[in-house]
Amino acid sequence: MNSNELSVVMNQVASDAELAQTPLHHAQLEQLAAHTQTDDAGILLGERGLTGQLVLRIRGDLADASRAVESVLGLSLPDRLSFHGDPTDANGCALTWLSPDEWRLCCPIDRAFELEKALRNELSTIPGVTHAIVNNSGGFTLIDLSGRDALNLLKKSTGYDVRPHRFPIGKAVGTTFAKTSITLLRVGENQWQIWARRSFADYLWLWLQPTSRDYGLHILKE
Amino acid sequence: MLSEHQIHIQQKRRLKTGGVIDRSRPIRFSFNGKPLQGYEGDTLASALLANGIDVVGRSFKYSRPRGIMTAGIDEPNAVLQVGSTPAMQTPNVRATEQMLYEGLVCSSVNGWPSANTDAMSVLGKVGGNVMGPGFYYKTFMFPSSFWMTYEAVIRKAAGLGRSPKVRDAETYDHMNHHADVVVVGAGPAGLCAALAAAHAGVDVMLLDYRNSAGGELIARASEQLIDGKPALEWVQAAWDELQKLPNVTVLMNTLVNGCHDHNFLTAVERLQDHIAPKHRTPTARQRMHKIRAGELVLATGAHERPLVFGNNDVPGCFTSGAIVSYVKQFAVAPGEQLVVSTNNDSGYESALAWHEAGKEVVAIVDSRQEVTGDAYVAALNAGLNIVTGCAVIEASGKKRVQGVKIAAINAAHTQASYQTQDLVCDTVATSGGYSPVVHLASHTGSRPVWDESALGFVPGTTHEARHFCGSLLGRHGLSECLKTGTQAGLAAAEAWCRSNNTSLQSTKPFNAPTAPEHNVTPTAALYLVPHPRTPTRAPKQFVDLQNDVTAAAIFTATREGFENIEHVKRYTALGFGTDQGKTGNINGLAIVAKALGKSIEETGTTTFRPNYAPVSFGVMAGAHVGPLFDPKRFTAMQQSHLDRQADFEDVGQWKRPWYFAVGNETMDEAVRRECQATRESVGILDASTLGKIDIQGADAREFLNRVYTNAWAKLAPGRCRYGLMCGEDGMVFDDGVTACLGENHFHMTTTSGGAARVLEWLEVYHQTDWPELDVFFTSVTDHWSTMTISGPNSRKLLAKVCDDIDLSAEAFKFMDWKPGTVAGVPARVFRISFTGELSYEINVPAHYGAHVWEALFAAGEVFNLTPYGTETMHVLRAEKGFIIVGQDTDGSVTPMDLDHGWAVNNNKPFSFIGKRGMAREDCVRANRKQLVGLRTKNPSVVLPEGAQAVELGVELEAPVPMIGHVTSSYYSMALDRSIALALIEGGIDRYGETIAFPLLDDRIVHAEICSPVFYDPNNDAQKG
């Protein structure tokens, strides 16, 4: 990078992928994965690897903005409390509604820079639309939750209504989880994704272990 | 294991046949150290009764022997201490609700040294006479300093239960639920309601505190018919169906304790209380369920009221329903000769059960003159002795009933004849009618209303989505319960559909089952049984047995002017205690009404509040204990800090390294070493906890102008600026450095503790005051790991790990920022300083934080790179006079008070937050407290923070005018002397003057007021 050239958009990925640590790196989940039983565990947990995470803020004509976003991502802007794309696909993109003018794009980490530039370019051409894009890839831990007792674990942790017919696949909400806040996505029949702030990752991990105890806990390999 | 014979001897009151207990499975337990045996299926109460245990405790005030009185949650007497180890103590467990388990250890809570031979008995009786109503208020108000002494004595004599003294060995948790229709109570009405709602297609949750469904039908092993088959068969079928329905969740052993606004319920499930400790699993002992109900159906039933008569607390006095339950459900006849005293038909049930068990029914004494109902006929047919128009007016006996006196009662139930008759018996069963359990219906403020036809309070009107059914409505017939339950369940489902704009998905409508109608003689209004003598002269007539409140005490209270029921309650203690007066309240207020010549309706009830029954603190806390009590937030470098033996300090929820002691260093030694290394070579601080907010938008700059006191119009991309934020009142509330990333893009930093508050502040102003501004705020606190290298060698260190930024003083000036690559990682490097040294703040995405941190250490070895914590940071910044918001300010300090006028620009085109506030008269007056430096006359004396300043030479006689206080104080290695910051009245104009600090230890420290900038006042170091 030329140090004289200030750029708002910055490639934030190091060339050496080995330098990065996910928020739950210290929990050594890889080793735990080898020691937990699969047969009768009711809870399956895993931390996703490094994921590109861009916060999209858009105000104005959302229909126009959505077309612009779709031209870049192949995904339109999801309506309230929902997401588009498959958040479980490490090689794909998923776009999640967070608040009336806020979405989060999850993408492969090495595409974040390119997509940020493309989205900025597309969105700036639309009259009546203002936007901001923020790279927040380091700010969150992404946890995959599944298993026959996943619902029970959620019921022990959040007051949100997670009954399957009230929380269909494709829904996403920001809510409380124990004493922290999360974004919760239902990504499959019995599959969920939990996003929590990086600094709360250890607390979350400490919470998830005893809360899973009654059901049996198996750690998934990334 | 005891032999059959021994068990028989022990369980002398156990019937040979009947009941739901399993005689093939004896269970050992102990009461007050005495080994006993019961059977699987027993409650602790039924097992105690089976063993002939009459006395389970001593009363609170009079130390009278007390026995088990009921068979349910309303039990006032049989509250026991349960637990075999110090870590598993549970105080005040109702024996009537505790299932027996192998090895259960229990003891009386208030009978010291033992319930049967109470050494306190004599004292207690003396005390009891002294302790009339209002005892606490009258006796112990003065002198107030003696209160603690009095209390200790009373507690020892009268206390209930003891809390565990060691950490609870068991765990607890919480679970949340949502349901369209929630039904509380799984008696006949509740079962019908749940089935009706479930058949209508909505999500149903059914809860009951008992371990099986059926309510009173189970407790009384009812032989009534439902839809032509025995009631318990119908219950079983209903239960089986509910278990199969996919839209029904059933929680048994779960007591709904609180009914809060918007149909939010709190309920406690007893998961393992019935299991022997050695067989308990690591799962929670109890679970708090937090339930959000769309529509709520209350089928909470009714409690039988005992009649109030003389010596009605002598062991052997039961409610009629309790006798039925013990005989039929548990196969225990707790005596030989029974007298029943009743004002309604249900009293006959206990006599019939007793008779069928082969025991002697001495008499059924019915206060009503004319009785014709089915119960009466059945008793006649059984050949039982029925005496009408009479009541038991007093019992005799001390540790066990030995007989009763009965007397004729006039038709109005107001007077008893002087002519009495003695009956010999050892057991008395009374029934005074039924009090609907209106507690949950009343928790959110709806006052229950008196139903004269039911002689009970029923739920009042409510604005909540609630439905009532069964005995709760004051109609206790089985047929009525089945009907109202079905109606309530269907009505709830329909109401839910209406409010959710959907229609019923009914597949198979549920039809109310039927039960034969009975001919019932109406209940008579009798609460306190009249006695030939006045209540104060008659033997004690107990209303509230747990608190030893007598009818006489209530009359006394009203005579002394306590006429409101809430006042009577507090004056007499009626209805307090662990049972909250479940058996006594209605009788109590009937007596108040009588004493005041008012109706019960006019007298009203006391306020029903959650919780319905005692709740353990453990289950309230749930799993949020120990390390999970409060989240601890860590930076990406936490492992590195642990490896370097950091001691941590709490900053909000963050754990920040406080100092890094090497070897046996004390904190002082570590901090001095860290300060010295930073000033002389280079130190490193983890600053990741600083709040970081990404601000973008065409109006971002204008927004900054309005929320900061200083000007931002000219800050060029690539530059940083320090800013102060004030509240509307002009007082400083946060500060930090904000960098201009691009023309419309800024990176704001806040204090570690203020991050969330500042983001909210920005959002509130944007959303409410200036929505027209095009600006977006996004928290990036967690995204960036921030490490500050500081000291004369920091440039050389950075150069070793960064080769794409020109670090020369000319190219990379103080308050510049540059993008670049540090240790192979893309970074933003800010040349800002909180130490006064040449300093760089390196920001990298947090997943690279640990790597870059370690890379700096590897590169810094030659410079003796020293990690420092918050304490050294505080010392270094104080040497430079840099403030810490919240330490040197306290919400009453303006930028001018800090001598930070340079950070306020009053010429901005739009106003800024705090501009008007700081222009108020009081904010511009002379002699405000202002931030200054202090140099103690003795350089080795470090003033304590918080020390109060007074004028030199002032007379130290209180009140001494105080002119300010020390906000920060340290020993400075760089200056080799103590330094302090202080807020002193008019201090900025008093540099050079000496003031005094009288300390708690009588020392008086003299200090000179000076500039707060102690170190490098020309800023040569940080600009170098």
GROMACS .gro file of N, CA and C in nm, chain B residues 26-86:
model
  183
  248PRO      N    1  -4.043  -4.951   5.111
  248PRO     CA    2  -4.025  -4.864   5.227
  248PRO      C    3  -3.911  -4.764   5.205
  249ILE      N    4  -3.924  -4.650   5.266
  249ILE     CA    5  -3.823  -4.544   5.252
  249ILE      C    6  -3.785  -4.496   5.392
  250ARG      N    7  -3.652  -4.492   5.416
  250ARG     CA    8  -3.605  -4.447   5.546
  250ARG      C    9  -3.585  -4.295   5.544
  251PHE      N   10  -3.620  -4.232   5.653
  251PHE     CA   11  -3.594  -4.089   5.666
  251PHE      C   12  -3.578  -4.058   5.815
  252SER      N   13  -3.539  -3.933   5.845
  252SER     CA   14  -3.529  -3.899   5.986
  252SER      C   15  -3.589  -3.763   6.012
  253PHE      N   16  -3.650  -3.753   6.130
  253PHE     CA   17  -3.712  -3.627   6.173
  253PHE      C   18  -3.658  -3.594   6.311
  254ASN      N   19  -3.599  -3.478   6.324
  254ASN     CA   20  -3.535  -3.437   6.451
  254ASN      C   21  -3.444  -3.546   6.505
  255GLY      N   22  -3.371  -3.611   6.413
  255GLY     CA   23  -3.274  -3.711   6.454
  255GLY      C   24  -3.333  -3.850   6.476
  256LYS      N   25  -3.465  -3.862   6.466
  256LYS     CA   26  -3.528  -3.992   6.492
  256LYS      C   27  -3.546  -4.066   6.360
  257PRO      N   28  -3.492  -4.190   6.349
  257PRO     CA   29  -3.509  -4.264   6.223
  257PRO      C   30  -3.653  -4.314   6.209
  258LEU      N   31  -3.709  -4.295   6.092
  258LEU     CA   32  -3.848  -4.334   6.066
  258LEU      C   33  -3.856  -4.397   5.928
  259GLN      N   34  -3.971  -4.456   5.901
  259GLN     CA   35  -3.990  -4.514   5.768
  259GLN      C   36  -4.126  -4.478   5.711
  260GLY      N   37  -4.128  -4.454   5.582
  260GLY     CA   38  -4.254  -4.433   5.511
  260GLY      C   39  -4.252  -4.519   5.387
  261TYR      N   40  -4.338  -4.488   5.293
  261TYR     CA   41  -4.343  -4.566   5.170
  261TYR      C   42  -4.328  -4.475   5.048
  262GLU      N   43  -4.285  -4.536   4.943
  262GLU     CA   44  -4.282  -4.467   4.814
  262GLU      C   45  -4.422  -4.413   4.786
  263GLY      N   46  -4.428  -4.285   4.750
  263GLY     CA   47  -4.559  -4.224   4.725
  263GLY      C   48  -4.605  -4.136   4.838
  264ASP      N   49  -4.537  -4.147   4.953
  264ASP     CA   50  -4.570  -4.061   5.066
  264ASP      C   51  -4.518  -3.920   5.044
  265THR      N   52  -4.590  -3.825   5.100
  265THR     CA   53  -4.526  -3.696   5.123
  265THR      C   54  -4.459  -3.706   5.260
  266LEU      N   55  -4.373  -3.609   5.288
  266LEU     CA   56  -4.311  -3.607   5.419
  266LEU      C   57  -4.419  -3.599   5.526
  267ALA      N   58  -4.523  -3.522   5.500
  267ALA     CA   59  -4.631  -3.505   5.598
  267ALA      C   60  -4.704  -3.636   5.621
  268SER      N   61  -4.739  -3.706   5.514
  268SER     CA   62  -4.814  -3.830   5.533
  268SER      C   63  -4.728  -3.934   5.604
  269ALA      N   64  -4.597  -3.933   5.576
  269ALA     CA   65  -4.509  -4.028   5.643
  269ALA      C   66  -4.496  -3.995   5.792
  270LEU      N   67  -4.488  -3.866   5.824
  270LEU     CA   68  -4.480  -3.827   5.966
  270LEU      C   69  -4.608  -3.869   6.039
  271LEU      N   70  -4.721  -3.844   5.974
  271LEU     CA   71  -4.848  -3.882   6.037
  271LEU      C   72  -4.859  -4.034   6.051
  272ALA      N   73  -4.811  -4.106   5.950
  272ALA     CA   74  -4.817  -4.252   5.957
  272ALA      C   75  -4.739  -4.304   6.077
  273ASN      N   76  -4.633  -4.229   6.111
  273ASN     CA   77  -4.551  -4.269   6.225
  273ASN      C   78  -4.602  -4.213   6.357
  274GLY      N   79  -4.718  -4.150   6.352
  274GLY     CA   80  -4.776  -4.099   6.476
  274GLY      C   81  -4.708  -3.974   6.529
  275ILE      N   82  -4.637  -3.902   6.442
  275ILE     CA   83  -4.574  -3.776   6.484
  275ILE      C   84  -4.681  -3.668   6.491
  276ASP      N   85  -4.712  -3.625   6.611
  276ASP     CA   86  -4.815  -3.523   6.626
  276ASP      C   87  -4.758  -3.382   6.621
  277VAL      N   88  -4.642  -3.364   6.688
  277VAL     CA   89  -4.586  -3.230   6.701
  277VAL      C   90  -4.473  -3.213   6.601
  278VAL      N   91  -4.485  -3.118   6.509
  278VAL     CA   92  -4.378  -3.095   6.410
  278VAL      C   93  -4.306  -2.965   6.435
  279GLY      N   94  -4.356  -2.883   6.526
  279GLY     CA   95  -4.287  -2.759   6.553
  279GLY      C   96  -4.352  -2.685   6.667
  280ARG      N   97  -4.290  -2.574   6.701
  280ARG     CA   98  -4.345  -2.490   6.807
  280ARG      C   99  -4.388  -2.358   6.744
  281SER      N  100  -4.490  -2.297   6.803
  281SER     CA  101  -4.541  -2.178   6.737
  281SER      C  102  -4.451  -2.058   6.762
  282PHE      N  103  -4.462  -1.964   6.673
  282PHE     CA  104  -4.376  -1.847   6.659
  282PHE      C  105  -4.371  -1.763   6.787
  283LYS      N  106  -4.487  -1.737   6.844
  283LYS     CA  107  -4.493  -1.640   6.952
  283LYS      C  108  -4.518  -1.707   7.087
  284TYR      N  109  -4.610  -1.802   7.089
  284TYR     CA  110  -4.650  -1.862   7.217
  284TYR      C  111  -4.579  -1.994   7.244
  285SER      N  112  -4.500  -2.039   7.146
  285SER     CA  113  -4.426  -2.164   7.162
  285SER      C  114  -4.519  -2.282   7.190
  286ARG      N  115  -4.635  -2.281   7.130
  286ARG     CA  116  -4.730  -2.392   7.149
  286ARG      C  117  -4.695  -2.505   7.053
  287PRO      N  118  -4.715  -2.628   7.094
  287PRO     CA  119  -4.689  -2.740   7.003
  287PRO      C  120  -4.783  -2.730   6.883
  288ARG      N  121  -4.728  -2.760   6.766
  288ARG     CA  122  -4.811  -2.753   6.646
  288ARG      C  123  -4.794  -2.881   6.566
  289GLY      N  124  -4.902  -2.922   6.503
  289GLY     CA  125  -4.899  -3.042   6.419
  289GLY      C  126  -4.939  -3.010   6.277
  290ILE      N  127  -4.934  -3.111   6.196
  290ILE     CA  128  -4.974  -3.096   6.056
  290ILE      C  129  -5.124  -3.066   6.051
  291MET      N  130  -5.162  -2.969   5.967
  291MET     CA  131  -5.302  -2.929   5.966
  291MET      C  132  -5.368  -2.950   5.831
  292THR      N  133  -5.291  -2.939   5.724
  292THR     CA  134  -5.350  -2.954   5.591
  292THR      C  135  -5.271  -3.062   5.515
  293ALA      N  136  -5.310  -3.082   5.390
  293ALA     CA  137  -5.236  -3.177   5.308
  293ALA      C  138  -5.181  -3.109   5.183
  294GLY      N  139  -5.172  -2.975   5.189
  294GLY     CA  140  -5.133  -2.908   5.064
  294GLY      C  141  -5.044  -2.787   5.084
  295ILE      N  142  -5.047  -2.701   4.984
  295ILE     CA  143  -4.960  -2.585   4.978
  295ILE      C  144  -4.998  -2.480   5.080
  296ASP      N  145  -5.117  -2.494   5.139
  296ASP     CA  146  -5.164  -2.394   5.234
  296ASP      C  147  -5.117  -2.422   5.377
  297GLU      N  148  -5.036  -2.525   5.396
  297GLU     CA  149  -4.996  -2.569   5.529
  297GLU      C  150  -4.924  -2.458   5.608
  298PRO      N  151  -4.976  -2.421   5.726
  298PRO     CA  152  -4.910  -2.316   5.804
  298PRO      C  153  -4.806  -2.369   5.904
  299ASN      N  154  -4.822  -2.492   5.949
  299ASN     CA  155  -4.741  -2.542   6.061
  299ASN      C  156  -4.622  -2.625   6.019
  300ALA      N  157  -4.646  -2.721   5.930
  300ALA     CA  158  -4.544  -2.821   5.901
  300ALA      C  159  -4.443  -2.767   5.800
  301VAL      N  160  -4.368  -2.663   5.842
  301VAL     CA  161  -4.258  -2.615   5.759
  301VAL      C  162  -4.129  -2.659   5.826
  302LEU      N  163  -4.050  -2.734   5.754
  302LEU     CA  164  -3.935  -2.801   5.814
  302LEU      C  165  -3.805  -2.761   5.745
  303GLN      N  166  -3.698  -2.782   5.816
  303GLN     CA  167  -3.564  -2.766   5.759
  303GLN      C  168  -3.528  -2.901   5.696
  304VAL      N  169  -3.497  -2.901   5.568
  304VAL     CA  170  -3.465  -3.027   5.500
  304VAL      C  171  -3.323  -3.020   5.447
  305GLY      N  172  -3.251  -3.130   5.462
  305GLY     CA  173  -3.116  -3.134   5.406
  305GLY      C  174  -3.022  -3.208   5.499
  306SER      N  175  -2.937  -3.292   5.439
  306SER     CA  176  -2.849  -3.374   5.522
  306SER      C  177  -2.709  -3.317   5.532
  307THR      N  178  -2.674  -3.224   5.443
  307THR     CA  179  -2.540  -3.166   5.450
  307THR      C  180  -2.552  -3.014   5.455
  308PRO      N  181  -2.447  -2.946   5.504
  308PRO     CA  182  -2.454  -2.800   5.513
  308PRO      C  183  -2.480  -2.735   5.377
   0.00000   0.00000   0.00000
